[in-house]
Amino acid sequence: MNEWLIIILAVIGSAFFSGIEIAFFSTNKLQILIDKKKGKTSARILQYYNDNVSKFIGTILLGNNLAIVIYGTLVADKIDYFLKGFIPSFLLSDFNLLLAQTIISTIFILVFAEFLPKVLFRLYSYHIITFFSIPTFIIYCIFFPITIVIVGLSELLIVMTKGSKKEKRNIVFGRLDLDNYITQVSIVNNEGEMSTKEEITMFQNAIEFHDIKVRECMVPRTEIVAVDENSDIQVIKNSLIKTGFSRIVIYSQNIDNIIGFVHVYDMFGNNKCLKEMIRPLLIIPETMPAKKLLSELIGKNKSIAVVVDEFGGTAGLVTLEDIVEKIVGEIDDEYDNDKFIEKKINDMEYVLSSRIEIDYLNEKYSFNIPETDEYTTIGGFILNRIGRIPFQNEEIIIEKFIFTILKVNKNKIDLIKLKFDK
Protein backbone atom coordinates (compact mmCIF):
# COMPACT_ATOMS: atom_id res chain seq x y z
CA MET A 1 0.00 0.00 0.00
CA ASN A 2 1.20 3.51 -0.79
CA GLU A 3 2.95 5.05 2.23
CA TRP A 4 1.21 8.41 1.77
CA LEU A 5 -2.15 6.65 1.91
CA ILE A 6 -1.13 4.88 5.14
CA ILE A 7 -0.03 8.21 6.65
CA ILE A 8 -3.36 9.83 5.73
CA LEU A 9 -5.31 6.89 7.18
CA ALA A 10 -3.21 7.06 10.36
CA VAL A 11 -4.00 10.78 10.77
CA ILE A 12 -7.70 10.12 10.14
CA GLY A 13 -7.61 7.27 12.66
CA SER A 14 -5.94 9.42 15.30
CA ALA A 15 -8.45 12.23 14.65
CA PHE A 16 -11.32 9.75 14.94
CA PHE A 17 -10.16 8.33 18.28
CA SER A 18 -9.43 11.80 19.71
CA GLY A 19 -12.85 13.06 18.64
CA ILE A 20 -14.70 10.00 19.94
CA GLU A 21 -13.02 10.40 23.33
CA ILE A 22 -14.19 14.01 23.77
CA ALA A 23 -17.63 13.20 22.33
CA PHE A 24 -18.07 10.40 24.86
CA PHE A 25 -17.30 12.63 27.83
CA SER A 26 -19.40 15.52 26.44
CA THR A 27 -22.50 13.44 25.78
CA ASN A 28 -25.50 13.80 28.07
CA LYS A 29 -25.55 10.57 30.09
CA LEU A 30 -29.21 11.05 30.98
CA GLN A 31 -30.12 11.17 27.30
CA ILE A 32 -28.29 7.88 26.77
CA LEU A 33 -30.20 6.17 29.58
CA ILE A 34 -33.55 7.45 28.29
CA ASP A 35 -32.80 6.29 24.74
CA LYS A 36 -31.71 2.91 26.09
CA LYS A 37 -35.10 2.49 27.77
CA LYS A 38 -36.65 3.25 24.37
CA GLY A 39 -34.77 0.24 22.97
CA LYS A 40 -32.26 2.05 20.75
CA THR A 41 -29.26 -0.14 19.87
CA SER A 42 -26.80 2.78 19.84
CA ALA A 43 -27.90 3.80 23.34
CA ARG A 44 -27.41 0.25 24.63
CA ILE A 45 -23.84 0.26 23.31
CA LEU A 46 -23.15 3.69 24.82
CA GLN A 47 -24.60 2.62 28.15
CA TYR A 48 -22.26 -0.38 28.07
CA TYR A 49 -19.38 2.06 27.58
CA ASN A 50 -20.64 4.08 30.56
CA ASP A 51 -20.62 0.93 32.67
CA ASN A 52 -17.11 0.02 31.48
CA VAL A 53 -15.44 3.40 31.11
CA SER A 54 -11.88 2.25 31.80
CA LYS A 55 -12.06 -0.48 29.15
CA PHE A 56 -13.64 1.83 26.57
CA ILE A 57 -11.12 4.62 27.15
CA GLY A 58 -8.33 2.04 27.11
CA THR A 59 -9.50 0.95 23.67
CA ILE A 60 -9.65 4.54 22.42
CA LEU A 61 -6.17 5.36 23.73
CA LEU A 62 -4.76 2.13 22.31
CA GLY A 63 -6.18 2.90 18.87
CA ASN A 64 -5.00 6.52 19.03
CA ASN A 65 -1.47 5.57 20.08
CA LEU A 66 -1.27 2.89 17.39
CA ALA A 67 -2.28 5.43 14.73
CA ILE A 68 0.25 7.98 16.01
CA VAL A 69 3.07 5.41 16.03
CA ILE A 70 2.32 4.41 12.42
CA TYR A 71 2.12 8.08 11.43
CA GLY A 72 5.36 8.99 13.20
CA THR A 73 7.27 6.05 11.73
CA LEU A 74 6.33 6.74 8.13
CA VAL A 75 6.21 10.52 8.11
CA ALA A 76 9.81 10.88 9.38
CA ASP A 77 11.28 9.65 6.08
CA LYS A 78 8.95 11.92 4.10
CA ILE A 79 10.05 14.95 6.12
CA ASP A 80 13.74 13.98 5.64
CA TYR A 81 13.25 13.77 1.88
CA PHE A 82 11.46 17.12 1.81
CA LEU A 83 14.07 18.93 3.94
CA LYS A 84 17.03 17.57 1.97
CA GLY A 85 15.52 18.99 -1.19
CA PHE A 86 15.16 22.55 0.11
CA ILE A 87 17.70 23.09 2.91
CA PRO A 88 21.48 23.37 2.41
CA SER A 89 23.36 20.20 3.36
CA PHE A 90 25.58 21.94 5.93
CA LEU A 91 22.46 22.66 8.04
CA LEU A 92 21.22 19.07 7.92
CA SER A 93 22.93 17.54 10.92
CA ASP A 94 21.33 14.54 12.61
CA PHE A 95 20.17 16.72 15.48
CA ASN A 96 18.65 19.36 13.19
CA LEU A 97 16.85 16.71 11.19
CA LEU A 98 15.45 15.09 14.32
CA LEU A 99 14.36 18.48 15.67
CA ALA A 100 12.67 19.43 12.39
CA GLN A 101 10.94 16.05 12.15
CA THR A 102 9.61 16.38 15.69
CA ILE A 103 8.35 19.95 15.29
CA ILE A 104 6.68 19.48 11.89
CA SER A 105 5.07 16.12 12.64
CA THR A 106 3.90 17.23 16.10
CA ILE A 107 2.32 20.47 14.88
CA PHE A 108 0.52 18.62 12.09
CA ILE A 109 -0.86 15.88 14.35
CA LEU A 110 -1.89 18.38 17.05
CA VAL A 111 -3.85 20.52 14.61
CA PHE A 112 -5.48 17.87 12.43
CA ALA A 113 -5.74 14.91 14.82
CA GLU A 114 -6.29 16.62 18.17
CA PHE A 115 -7.54 20.20 18.12
CA LEU A 116 -9.89 20.23 15.10
CA PRO A 117 -11.60 16.85 15.69
CA LYS A 118 -12.12 17.57 19.38
CA VAL A 119 -13.72 20.93 18.61
CA LEU A 120 -16.02 19.47 15.95
CA PHE A 121 -16.92 16.27 17.82
CA ARG A 122 -17.71 18.22 20.98
CA LEU A 123 -20.17 20.48 19.14
CA TYR A 124 -22.23 17.52 17.93
CA SER A 125 -21.20 14.98 20.54
CA TYR A 126 -24.43 13.00 20.93
CA HIS A 127 -25.18 12.70 17.21
CA ILE A 128 -21.60 11.67 16.41
CA ILE A 129 -21.19 9.17 19.26
CA THR A 130 -24.49 7.48 18.37
CA PHE A 131 -23.65 7.41 14.65
CA PHE A 132 -20.29 5.75 15.32
CA SER A 133 -21.51 3.53 18.17
CA ILE A 134 -21.42 0.31 16.12
CA PRO A 135 -18.02 0.97 14.43
CA THR A 136 -16.49 1.82 17.81
CA PHE A 137 -17.98 -1.35 19.29
CA ILE A 138 -16.36 -3.42 16.54
CA ILE A 139 -13.01 -1.76 17.29
CA TYR A 140 -13.65 -2.34 21.00
CA CYS A 141 -14.13 -6.07 20.39
CA ILE A 142 -10.98 -6.30 18.21
CA PHE A 143 -8.79 -4.55 20.80
CA PHE A 144 -10.49 -6.15 23.80
CA PRO A 145 -7.83 -8.82 24.54
CA ILE A 146 -5.05 -6.22 24.62
CA THR A 147 -7.22 -3.67 26.43
CA ILE A 148 -8.17 -6.07 29.21
CA VAL A 149 -4.48 -6.78 29.88
CA ILE A 150 -3.58 -3.07 29.97
CA VAL A 151 -6.55 -2.18 32.21
CA GLY A 152 -5.77 -5.12 34.48
CA LEU A 153 -2.16 -3.99 34.88
CA SER A 154 -3.26 -0.42 35.64
CA GLU A 155 -5.74 -1.61 38.28
CA LEU A 156 -3.04 -3.83 39.80
CA LEU A 157 -0.77 -0.80 40.00
CA ILE A 158 -3.54 1.15 41.75
CA VAL A 159 -3.96 -1.65 44.30
CA MET A 160 -0.21 -1.71 44.93
CA THR A 161 0.05 2.05 45.41
CA LYS A 162 -3.25 2.81 47.17
CA GLY A 163 -3.66 -0.48 48.98
CA SER A 164 -7.28 -0.86 47.91
CA LYS A 165 -9.13 -2.01 44.86
CA LYS A 166 -10.54 0.61 42.57
CA GLU A 167 -14.19 1.19 43.40
CA LYS A 168 -16.82 0.58 40.77
CA ARG A 169 -17.82 3.82 39.12
CA ASN A 170 -21.46 4.71 39.55
CA ILE A 171 -22.99 7.09 37.06
CA VAL A 172 -24.44 10.14 38.76
CA PHE A 173 -26.63 12.51 36.81
CA GLY A 174 -25.86 16.13 37.59
CA ARG A 175 -27.91 19.29 37.17
CA LEU A 176 -26.12 19.96 33.89
CA ASP A 177 -27.22 16.60 32.43
CA LEU A 178 -30.84 17.28 33.37
CA ASP A 179 -30.67 20.89 32.18
CA ASN A 180 -29.22 19.87 28.80
CA TYR A 181 -31.85 17.18 28.35
CA ILE A 182 -34.72 19.54 29.18
CA THR A 183 -33.29 22.13 26.79
CA GLN A 184 -33.22 19.53 24.00
CA VAL A 185 -36.81 18.52 24.77
CA SER A 186 -37.94 22.15 24.76
CA ILE A 187 -36.39 22.67 21.31
CA VAL A 188 -38.01 19.52 19.91
CA ASN A 189 -41.39 20.41 21.44
CA ASN A 190 -41.26 24.08 20.52
CA GLU A 191 -44.59 23.79 18.76
CA GLY A 192 -46.11 21.45 21.34
CA GLU A 193 -48.91 21.81 23.87
CA MET A 194 -48.87 24.80 26.24
CA SER A 195 -49.03 22.48 29.25
CA THR A 196 -45.87 20.73 28.06
CA LYS A 197 -44.07 24.06 27.70
CA GLU A 198 -45.12 25.06 31.21
CA GLU A 199 -43.85 21.77 32.62
CA ILE A 200 -40.51 22.21 30.83
CA THR A 201 -40.23 25.77 32.15
CA MET A 202 -40.95 24.57 35.66
CA PHE A 203 -38.22 21.91 35.42
CA GLN A 204 -35.75 24.50 34.14
CA ASN A 205 -36.67 26.87 36.96
CA ALA A 206 -36.17 24.10 39.50
CA ILE A 207 -32.67 23.43 38.14
CA GLU A 208 -31.72 27.12 38.12
CA PHE A 209 -33.20 27.58 41.62
CA HIS A 210 -29.97 26.19 43.05
CA ASP A 211 -28.11 29.37 42.00
CA ILE A 212 -30.74 31.99 42.86
CA LYS A 213 -30.00 34.47 45.64
CA VAL A 214 -32.62 36.07 47.89
CA ARG A 215 -32.03 39.51 46.33
CA GLU A 216 -33.46 38.14 43.07
CA CYS A 217 -36.78 37.28 44.75
CA MET A 218 -37.37 40.19 47.12
CA VAL A 219 -39.69 43.18 46.96
CA PRO A 220 -37.30 46.17 46.97
CA ARG A 221 -37.06 48.62 49.86
CA THR A 222 -38.79 51.39 47.91
CA GLU A 223 -41.98 49.31 47.62
CA ILE A 224 -42.21 48.17 51.24
CA VAL A 225 -45.27 49.42 53.11
CA ALA A 226 -44.25 49.89 56.75
CA VAL A 227 -45.34 51.91 59.79
CA ASP A 228 -43.62 53.15 62.92
CA GLU A 229 -44.10 51.20 66.15
CA ASN A 230 -45.47 54.35 67.82
CA SER A 231 -48.19 54.81 65.22
CA ASP A 232 -51.81 54.76 66.27
CA ILE A 233 -53.57 51.44 65.73
CA GLN A 234 -56.17 53.16 63.58
CA VAL A 235 -53.39 54.34 61.25
CA ILE A 236 -52.26 50.74 60.83
CA LYS A 237 -55.82 49.57 60.22
CA ASN A 238 -56.25 52.23 57.55
CA SER A 239 -52.99 51.09 55.91
CA LEU A 240 -54.22 47.50 55.86
CA ILE A 241 -57.53 48.54 54.33
CA LYS A 242 -55.91 50.88 51.79
CA THR A 243 -53.27 48.42 50.57
CA GLY A 244 -55.30 45.24 50.85
CA PHE A 245 -52.33 43.52 52.52
CA SER A 246 -52.80 40.97 55.27
CA ARG A 247 -49.51 41.97 56.92
CA ILE A 248 -47.86 45.30 57.67
CA VAL A 249 -44.19 45.63 58.60
CA ILE A 250 -43.40 47.54 61.79
CA TYR A 251 -40.16 49.47 62.32
CA SER A 252 -38.55 51.40 65.15
CA GLN A 253 -37.40 54.93 64.26
CA ASN A 254 -36.65 54.10 60.60
CA ILE A 255 -37.15 51.33 58.07
CA ASP A 256 -33.59 50.09 58.57
CA ASN A 257 -34.68 48.83 62.00
CA ILE A 258 -37.62 46.54 61.27
CA ILE A 259 -38.80 44.78 64.43
CA GLY A 260 -41.60 42.61 63.09
CA PHE A 261 -45.01 42.69 61.46
CA VAL A 262 -48.66 42.66 62.43
CA HIS A 263 -51.32 40.48 60.86
CA VAL A 264 -54.73 41.74 59.86
CA TYR A 265 -56.37 39.08 62.06
CA ASP A 266 -54.74 40.61 65.14
CA MET A 267 -55.82 44.16 64.36
CA PHE A 268 -59.57 43.76 64.22
CA GLY A 269 -61.57 42.54 67.19
CA ASN A 270 -58.50 42.56 69.44
CA ASN A 271 -57.93 44.79 72.46
CA LYS A 272 -54.19 44.17 72.72
CA CYS A 273 -51.73 47.02 72.34
CA LEU A 274 -49.62 47.22 69.20
CA LYS A 275 -46.41 45.88 70.77
CA GLU A 276 -48.24 42.75 71.94
CA MET A 277 -49.45 42.08 68.40
CA ILE A 278 -46.06 42.40 66.70
CA ARG A 279 -44.87 39.06 65.36
CA PRO A 280 -41.16 38.36 64.82
CA LEU A 281 -39.79 37.75 61.35
CA LEU A 282 -36.56 36.43 59.95
CA ILE A 283 -33.73 38.81 59.08
CA ILE A 284 -31.48 37.43 56.38
CA PRO A 285 -28.68 38.72 54.12
CA GLU A 286 -29.44 39.41 50.47
CA THR A 287 -26.71 36.98 49.41
CA MET A 288 -28.39 33.99 51.09
CA PRO A 289 -29.35 31.25 48.60
CA ALA A 290 -33.10 31.21 48.02
CA LYS A 291 -33.22 27.43 48.57
CA LYS A 292 -31.76 27.87 52.07
CA LEU A 293 -34.30 30.56 52.97
CA LEU A 294 -37.11 28.36 51.66
CA SER A 295 -36.01 25.59 54.03
CA GLU A 296 -35.79 28.03 56.95
CA LEU A 297 -39.21 29.54 56.32
CA ILE A 298 -40.84 26.12 56.12
CA GLY A 299 -38.86 24.74 59.07
CA LYS A 300 -39.68 27.70 61.32
CA ASN A 301 -43.26 28.01 60.05
CA LYS A 302 -42.66 31.57 58.81
CA SER A 303 -43.89 33.23 55.65
CA ILE A 304 -41.98 36.50 55.50
CA ALA A 305 -38.41 37.74 56.01
CA VAL A 306 -36.55 41.05 55.92
CA VAL A 307 -33.57 41.20 53.57
CA VAL A 308 -30.60 43.31 54.68
CA ASP A 309 -27.62 44.50 52.67
CA GLU A 310 -23.93 44.27 53.59
CA PHE A 311 -24.21 47.39 55.78
CA GLY A 312 -27.18 46.09 57.77
CA GLY A 313 -29.73 48.35 56.09
CA THR A 314 -33.05 47.05 54.83
CA ALA A 315 -32.74 46.03 51.20
CA GLY A 316 -36.16 44.51 50.73
CA LEU A 317 -38.81 42.06 51.84
CA VAL A 318 -39.29 38.48 50.70
CA THR A 319 -42.21 36.13 51.22
CA LEU A 320 -42.64 32.41 50.81
CA GLU A 321 -44.71 33.08 47.69
CA ASP A 322 -41.90 35.13 46.13
CA ILE A 323 -39.50 32.20 46.44
CA VAL A 324 -41.93 29.56 45.20
CA GLU A 325 -42.67 31.75 42.16
CA LYS A 326 -39.09 31.22 41.03
CA ILE A 327 -39.99 27.56 40.46
CA VAL A 328 -43.66 27.34 39.53
CA GLY A 329 -44.06 30.76 37.93
CA GLU A 330 -46.21 33.72 38.84
CA ILE A 331 -48.46 33.40 41.90
CA ASP A 332 -50.85 36.22 42.70
CA ASP A 333 -50.22 37.40 46.24
CA GLU A 334 -50.74 40.60 48.18
CA TYR A 335 -47.29 42.00 47.48
CA ASP A 336 -47.41 41.54 43.71
CA ASN A 337 -47.65 44.66 41.63
CA ASP A 338 -50.24 44.03 38.93
CA LYS A 339 -49.68 47.46 37.37
CA PHE A 340 -46.50 46.57 35.51
CA ILE A 341 -46.62 47.95 32.00
CA GLU A 342 -45.39 45.78 29.15
CA LYS A 343 -46.40 47.16 25.77
CA LYS A 344 -44.94 46.25 22.40
CA ILE A 345 -45.29 49.16 19.96
CA ASN A 346 -43.47 47.39 17.13
CA ASP A 347 -40.53 45.01 16.71
CA MET A 348 -38.09 47.83 17.47
CA GLU A 349 -39.88 49.74 20.22
CA TYR A 350 -41.35 48.81 23.64
CA VAL A 351 -42.78 50.60 26.69
CA LEU A 352 -41.85 48.80 29.91
CA SER A 353 -42.05 49.14 33.67
CA SER A 354 -38.57 49.37 35.15
CA ARG A 355 -39.29 46.52 37.58
CA ILE A 356 -39.67 43.91 34.83
CA GLU A 357 -36.87 41.36 35.14
CA ILE A 358 -34.22 41.12 32.44
CA ASP A 359 -34.23 37.32 32.20
CA TYR A 360 -37.98 37.47 31.46
CA LEU A 361 -37.46 40.06 28.70
CA ASN A 362 -34.56 38.13 27.19
CA GLU A 363 -36.55 34.91 27.17
CA LYS A 364 -39.75 36.42 25.76
CA TYR A 365 -38.37 39.00 23.31
CA SER A 366 -34.75 37.85 22.79
CA PHE A 367 -33.38 41.30 23.73
CA ASN A 368 -30.04 39.80 24.79
CA ILE A 369 -29.59 42.40 27.53
CA PRO A 370 -26.44 41.54 29.55
CA GLU A 371 -27.23 39.75 32.84
CA THR A 372 -25.09 39.90 36.00
CA ASP A 373 -25.53 39.51 39.75
CA GLU A 374 -25.43 43.31 40.14
CA TYR A 375 -28.99 43.85 38.86
CA THR A 376 -32.09 41.85 37.93
CA THR A 377 -34.47 44.41 36.39
CA ILE A 378 -34.38 46.65 33.33
CA GLY A 379 -34.28 49.69 35.62
CA GLY A 380 -31.37 48.21 37.54
CA PHE A 381 -29.51 47.66 34.27
CA ILE A 382 -29.83 51.35 33.37
CA LEU A 383 -28.76 52.54 36.83
CA ASN A 384 -25.81 50.15 36.82
CA ARG A 385 -24.55 51.49 33.50
CA ILE A 386 -25.00 55.25 34.05
CA GLY A 387 -24.31 55.34 37.81
CA ARG A 388 -26.99 57.94 38.64
CA ILE A 389 -30.74 58.60 38.71
CA PRO A 390 -31.76 59.72 35.21
CA PHE A 391 -34.01 62.68 34.46
CA GLN A 392 -37.53 62.36 33.12
CA ASN A 393 -37.60 62.32 29.29
CA GLU A 394 -33.82 61.77 29.25
CA GLU A 395 -32.55 59.62 26.37
CA ILE A 396 -29.84 57.13 27.26
CA ILE A 397 -27.91 55.01 24.75
CA ILE A 398 -26.41 51.78 26.09
CA GLU A 399 -24.85 49.49 23.50
CA LYS A 400 -27.57 48.74 20.91
CA PHE A 401 -30.40 50.03 23.14
CA ILE A 402 -31.90 53.52 23.30
CA PHE A 403 -33.78 54.12 26.57
CA THR A 404 -36.15 57.05 27.02
CA ILE A 405 -37.07 57.64 30.67
CA LEU A 406 -40.83 58.25 30.62
CA LYS A 407 -41.39 58.48 34.37
CA VAL A 408 -39.15 58.92 37.42
CA ASN A 409 -40.46 58.73 40.99
CA LYS A 410 -38.09 60.25 43.57
CA ASN A 411 -35.06 57.94 43.60
CA LYS A 412 -36.19 55.29 41.16
CA ILE A 413 -37.14 54.77 37.53
CA ASP A 414 -40.79 53.86 36.97
CA LEU A 415 -41.39 53.68 33.23
CA ILE A 416 -39.11 53.51 30.21
CA LYS A 417 -39.32 53.26 26.45
CA LEU A 418 -36.85 50.85 24.87
CA LYS A 419 -35.83 51.27 21.26
CA PHE A 420 -33.21 49.43 19.26
CA ASP A 421 -30.44 51.55 17.77
CA LYS A 422 -30.33 51.06 14.01
PDB file of N, CA and C in Angstrom, residues 46 48 57 75 107 109 113 117 142 175 199 219 248 262 284 304 312 352 380 390 396 400 409-410:
ATOM      1  N   LEU A  46     -23.726   2.570  24.065  1.00  0.00           N
ATOM      2  CA  LEU A  46     -23.150   3.692  24.818  1.00  0.00           C
ATOM      3  C   LEU A  46     -23.303   3.486  26.321  1.00  0.00           C
ATOM      4  N   TYR A  48     -23.300   0.612  27.738  1.00  0.00           N
ATOM      5  CA  TYR A  48     -22.265  -0.383  28.067  1.00  0.00           C
ATOM      6  C   TYR A  48     -20.919   0.307  28.264  1.00  0.00           C
ATOM      7  N   ILE A  57     -12.167   3.612  27.325  1.00  0.00           N
ATOM      8  CA  ILE A  57     -11.121   4.624  27.154  1.00  0.00           C
ATOM      9  C   ILE A  57      -9.784   3.957  26.838  1.00  0.00           C
ATOM     10  N   VAL A  75       6.093   9.126   8.512  1.00  0.00           N
ATOM     11  CA  VAL A  75       6.212  10.521   8.106  1.00  0.00           C
ATOM     12  C   VAL A  75       7.627  11.048   8.277  1.00  0.00           C
ATOM     13  N   ILE A 107       3.265  19.397  15.193  1.00  0.00           N
ATOM     14  CA  ILE A 107       2.317  20.473  14.882  1.00  0.00           C
ATOM     15  C   ILE A 107       1.185  19.947  14.006  1.00  0.00           C
ATOM     16  N   ILE A 109       0.032  16.823  13.652  1.00  0.00           N
ATOM     17  CA  ILE A 109      -0.857  15.885  14.348  1.00  0.00           C
ATOM     18  C   ILE A 109      -1.699  16.588  15.403  1.00  0.00           C
ATOM     19  N   ALA A 113      -5.298  16.141  14.151  1.00  0.00           N
ATOM     20  CA  ALA A 113      -5.735  14.909  14.819  1.00  0.00           C
ATOM     21  C   ALA A 113      -6.093  15.123  16.286  1.00  0.00           C
ATOM     22  N   PRO A 117     -10.567  17.866  15.433  1.00  0.00           N
ATOM     23  CA  PRO A 117     -11.603  16.851  15.689  1.00  0.00           C
ATOM     24  C   PRO A 117     -12.281  17.007  17.046  1.00  0.00           C
ATOM     25  N   ILE A 142     -12.268  -5.901  18.793  1.00  0.00           N
ATOM     26  CA  ILE A 142     -10.976  -6.300  18.214  1.00  0.00           C
ATOM     27  C   ILE A 142      -9.842  -6.069  19.205  1.00  0.00           C
ATOM     28  N   ARG A 175     -26.950  18.288  37.616  1.00  0.00           N
ATOM     29  CA  ARG A 175     -27.912  19.290  37.167  1.00  0.00           C
ATOM     30  C   ARG A 175     -27.697  19.640  35.700  1.00  0.00           C
ATOM     31  N   GLU A 199     -44.554  22.780  31.833  1.00  0.00           N
ATOM     32  CA  GLU A 199     -43.849  21.769  32.619  1.00  0.00           C
ATOM     33  C   GLU A 199     -42.344  21.862  32.398  1.00  0.00           C
ATOM     34  N   VAL A 219     -39.066  41.901  47.273  1.00  0.00           N
ATOM     35  CA  VAL A 219     -39.691  43.182  46.964  1.00  0.00           C
ATOM     36  C   VAL A 219     -38.719  44.255  47.435  1.00  0.00           C
ATOM     37  N   ILE A 248     -48.538  44.010  57.750  1.00  0.00           N
ATOM     38  CA  ILE A 248     -47.857  45.301  57.665  1.00  0.00           C
ATOM     39  C   ILE A 248     -46.583  45.229  58.500  1.00  0.00           C
ATOM     40  N   VAL A 262     -47.364  42.970  61.824  1.00  0.00           N
ATOM     41  CA  VAL A 262     -48.663  42.656  62.427  1.00  0.00           C
ATOM     42  C   VAL A 262     -49.564  42.070  61.353  1.00  0.00           C
ATOM     43  N   ILE A 284     -32.469  38.219  57.138  1.00  0.00           N
ATOM     44  CA  ILE A 284     -31.483  37.429  56.385  1.00  0.00           C
ATOM     45  C   ILE A 284     -30.708  38.322  55.413  1.00  0.00           C
ATOM     46  N   ILE A 304     -42.512  35.214  55.928  1.00  0.00           N
ATOM     47  CA  ILE A 304     -41.976  36.504  55.504  1.00  0.00           C
ATOM     48  C   ILE A 304     -40.623  36.749  56.172  1.00  0.00           C
ATOM     49  N   GLY A 312     -26.156  46.293  56.755  1.00  0.00           N
ATOM     50  CA  GLY A 312     -27.179  46.085  57.766  1.00  0.00           C
ATOM     51  C   GLY A 312     -28.459  46.845  57.513  1.00  0.00           C
ATOM     52  N   LEU A 352     -42.001  49.800  28.849  1.00  0.00           N
ATOM     53  CA  LEU A 352     -41.850  48.797  29.906  1.00  0.00           C
ATOM     54  C   LEU A 352     -41.741  49.439  31.280  1.00  0.00           C
ATOM     55  N   GLY A 380     -32.675  48.434  36.913  1.00  0.00           N
ATOM     56  CA  GLY A 380     -31.372  48.210  37.543  1.00  0.00           C
ATOM     57  C   GLY A 380     -30.243  48.194  36.531  1.00  0.00           C
ATOM     58  N   PRO A 390     -31.555  58.922  36.425  1.00  0.00           N
ATOM     59  CA  PRO A 390     -31.762  59.721  35.205  1.00  0.00           C
ATOM     60  C   PRO A 390     -32.899  60.729  35.367  1.00  0.00           C
ATOM     61  N   ILE A 396     -31.092  57.776  26.879  1.00  0.00           N
ATOM     62  CA  ILE A 396     -29.836  57.127  27.260  1.00  0.00           C
ATOM     63  C   ILE A 396     -29.537  56.025  26.249  1.00  0.00           C
ATOM     64  N   LYS A 400     -26.639  48.648  22.037  1.00  0.00           N
ATOM     65  CA  LYS A 400     -27.573  48.741  20.910  1.00  0.00           C
ATOM     66  C   LYS A 400     -28.949  49.252  21.326  1.00  0.00           C
ATOM     67  N   ASN A 409     -39.802  58.458  39.712  1.00  0.00           N
ATOM     68  CA  ASN A 409     -40.460  58.729  40.990  1.00  0.00           C
ATOM     69  C   ASN A 409     -39.414  58.801  42.084  1.00  0.00           C
ATOM     70  N   LYS A 410     -39.092  60.007  42.523  1.00  0.00           N
ATOM     71  CA  LYS A 410     -38.092  60.250  43.568  1.00  0.00           C
ATOM     72  C   LYS A 410     -36.756  59.626  43.173  1.00  0.00           C
TER      73      LYS A 410
END
